[in-house]
Amino acid sequence: MSCQQNSSVEPDFPLTKAYYSFRVFRPTDPRQPRNEVGFDTLAYRAEDGSIRILTNRTVYFTNEYDTTIYANVPADRVLEGYLSARKAQNVTIEVGLIDKSGAKQKQDYRLVGVENQDPTVLMPVRVKVRTEVPLADVKAINK
């Protein structure tokens, strides 16, 4: 008689890469050559399920700032991102999977904006996305 015990440490799906794309847009203010955007909070859910947070960062750019963070998909397959920015007209979060070729396979997307914003007025813009990736999508990416 043979007894085999399943390990509860291994996830029931292959290790899969996810991405979080955070994008901030603000039209160029003709009175100054560059724009400044302050991230109050930029957060994403890591492989172990914990939330990783970057706060109080300032970046300078012409019209648009884009950053992409790569992480392994958590065992519960939940992708979650949050961005709060000052001095932005709109902010976007896109989350998805990375296939074997390295291409992005979008799962969810959120855009939040402030309409007709005066470049001299500072208004916070916040966006959050949370989605559970279907197991079938994870398995299809790994084929």
Short mmCIF file of C-alpha atoms in Angstrom, two decimals:
data_model
loop_
_atom_site.label_atom_id
_atom_site.label_comp_id
_atom_site.label_asym_id
_atom_site.label_seq_id
_atom_site.Cartn_x
_atom_site.Cartn_y
_atom_site.Cartn_z
CA MET A 1 0.00 0.00 0.00
CA SER A 2 1.37 3.37 -1.00
CA CYS A 3 0.50 6.69 0.51
CA GLN A 4 1.30 9.92 -1.29
CA GLN A 5 0.65 13.31 0.21
CA ASN A 6 0.05 16.37 -1.91
CA SER A 7 2.16 19.40 -1.08
CA SER A 8 0.03 22.41 -0.18
CA VAL A 9 2.96 24.74 -0.94
CA GLU A 10 2.77 24.39 -4.74
CA PRO A 11 0.06 26.36 -6.54
CA ASP A 12 -2.38 24.43 -8.74
CA PHE A 13 -1.32 26.41 -11.81
CA PRO A 14 2.02 27.11 -13.53
CA LEU A 15 4.12 30.10 -12.45
CA THR A 16 2.86 32.98 -14.58
CA LYS A 17 4.05 36.55 -14.97
CA ALA A 18 1.65 39.46 -14.58
CA TYR A 19 2.11 43.14 -15.28
CA TYR A 20 0.74 46.36 -13.81
CA SER A 21 0.97 49.34 -16.13
CA PHE A 22 0.53 52.73 -14.43
CA ARG A 23 0.14 55.75 -16.72
CA VAL A 24 -0.26 59.43 -15.90
CA PHE A 25 -1.15 62.14 -18.41
CA ARG A 26 -1.14 65.90 -18.15
CA PRO A 27 -1.11 68.28 -21.11
CA THR A 28 2.02 70.40 -21.31
CA ASP A 29 1.65 73.74 -19.61
CA PRO A 30 2.92 76.31 -22.16
CA ARG A 31 4.30 78.43 -19.32
CA GLN A 32 6.79 75.80 -18.21
CA PRO A 33 8.92 73.36 -20.21
CA ARG A 34 8.16 70.28 -18.15
CA ASN A 35 5.40 68.91 -15.99
CA GLU A 36 5.64 67.58 -12.47
CA VAL A 37 3.46 64.75 -11.18
CA GLY A 38 3.46 63.59 -7.59
CA PHE A 39 2.43 60.04 -6.77
CA ASP A 40 0.66 60.07 -3.45
CA THR A 41 0.42 56.28 -3.65
CA LEU A 42 1.24 53.67 -6.27
CA ALA A 43 0.48 50.15 -5.07
CA TYR A 44 0.34 46.68 -6.59
CA ARG A 45 -0.28 43.16 -5.35
CA ALA A 46 2.83 40.98 -5.33
CA GLU A 47 3.22 37.22 -5.84
CA ASP A 48 2.93 36.46 -2.12
CA GLY A 49 -0.36 38.36 -1.94
CA SER A 50 1.08 41.34 -0.09
CA ILE A 51 0.53 44.89 -1.30
CA ARG A 52 3.72 46.71 -2.31
CA ILE A 53 3.47 50.48 -1.95
CA LEU A 54 5.49 53.34 -3.38
CA THR A 55 4.62 56.75 -1.93
CA ASN A 56 5.51 60.40 -2.30
CA ARG A 57 7.41 60.10 -5.57
CA THR A 58 7.80 63.04 -7.93
CA VAL A 59 8.53 62.59 -11.62
CA TYR A 60 9.11 65.09 -14.40
CA PHE A 61 7.99 64.52 -17.97
CA THR A 62 6.70 66.34 -21.03
CA ASN A 63 3.16 65.02 -21.54
CA GLU A 64 2.93 61.46 -20.32
CA TYR A 65 4.61 59.20 -17.78
CA ASP A 66 4.32 55.43 -17.98
CA THR A 67 5.75 52.72 -15.74
CA THR A 68 5.22 48.98 -15.87
CA ILE A 69 5.82 46.64 -12.92
CA TYR A 70 6.20 42.89 -13.43
CA ALA A 71 5.31 40.30 -10.77
CA ASN A 72 4.31 36.67 -10.58
CA VAL A 73 0.58 36.02 -10.38
CA PRO A 74 -0.49 35.44 -6.74
CA ALA A 75 -1.82 31.98 -5.83
CA ASP A 76 -5.39 33.34 -5.62
CA ARG A 77 -4.91 34.87 -9.11
CA VAL A 78 -6.04 38.34 -7.97
CA LEU A 79 -4.34 41.29 -9.66
CA GLU A 80 -4.86 44.55 -7.83
CA GLY A 81 -3.37 47.99 -8.42
CA TYR A 82 -3.97 51.49 -7.08
CA LEU A 83 -2.67 54.90 -8.11
CA SER A 84 -3.28 58.29 -6.57
CA ALA A 85 -1.59 61.23 -8.29
CA ARG A 86 -1.42 64.98 -7.87
CA LYS A 87 -1.09 67.40 -10.78
CA ALA A 88 -2.46 64.92 -13.34
CA GLN A 89 -5.34 65.22 -15.77
CA ASN A 90 -5.93 61.48 -15.93
CA VAL A 91 -4.43 58.24 -14.66
CA THR A 92 -4.72 54.73 -16.02
CA ILE A 93 -4.03 51.26 -14.64
CA GLU A 94 -3.90 48.22 -16.89
CA VAL A 95 -3.33 44.73 -15.50
CA GLY A 96 -2.75 41.48 -17.34
CA LEU A 97 -0.65 38.43 -18.04
CA ILE A 98 2.62 38.02 -19.94
CA ASP A 99 2.60 35.14 -22.41
CA LYS A 100 5.60 33.00 -23.36
CA SER A 101 6.56 35.37 -26.19
CA GLY A 102 6.67 38.28 -23.73
CA ALA A 103 3.50 39.89 -25.10
CA LYS A 104 1.01 41.54 -22.76
CA GLN A 105 -2.46 39.97 -22.52
CA LYS A 106 -4.74 42.60 -20.97
CA GLN A 107 -7.15 41.40 -18.27
CA ASP A 108 -8.60 44.68 -16.96
CA TYR A 109 -8.23 48.42 -17.42
CA ARG A 110 -9.36 51.56 -15.60
CA LEU A 111 -9.05 55.22 -16.59
CA VAL A 112 -9.99 58.10 -14.30
CA GLY A 113 -9.71 61.72 -15.36
CA VAL A 114 -10.55 65.27 -14.45
CA GLU A 115 -12.24 67.14 -17.29
CA ASN A 116 -11.25 70.68 -18.29
CA GLN A 117 -8.56 70.90 -15.64
CA ASP A 118 -6.81 74.25 -15.38
CA PRO A 119 -3.05 73.47 -15.40
CA THR A 120 -2.59 75.85 -12.46
CA VAL A 121 -5.12 74.00 -10.27
CA LEU A 122 -3.86 70.90 -8.44
CA MET A 123 -6.43 68.14 -8.18
CA PRO A 124 -5.86 64.58 -6.98
CA VAL A 125 -6.81 61.78 -9.38
CA ARG A 126 -7.27 58.26 -8.05
CA VAL A 127 -7.85 54.94 -9.81
CA LYS A 128 -8.06 51.35 -8.54
CA VAL A 129 -8.40 48.05 -10.39
CA ARG A 130 -8.95 44.57 -8.93
CA THR A 131 -9.59 41.50 -11.03
CA GLU A 132 -9.40 37.74 -10.60
CA VAL A 133 -7.69 36.07 -13.53
CA PRO A 134 -9.62 32.98 -14.69
CA LEU A 135 -7.62 29.77 -14.26
CA ALA A 136 -8.36 28.93 -17.91
CA ASP A 137 -6.53 32.15 -18.97
CA VAL A 138 -3.50 31.24 -16.83
CA LYS A 139 -3.35 27.75 -18.33
CA ALA A 140 -3.83 29.07 -21.88
CA ILE A 141 -0.92 31.54 -21.46
CA ASN A 142 1.39 28.69 -20.42
CA LYS A 143 0.59 26.38 -23.37
#
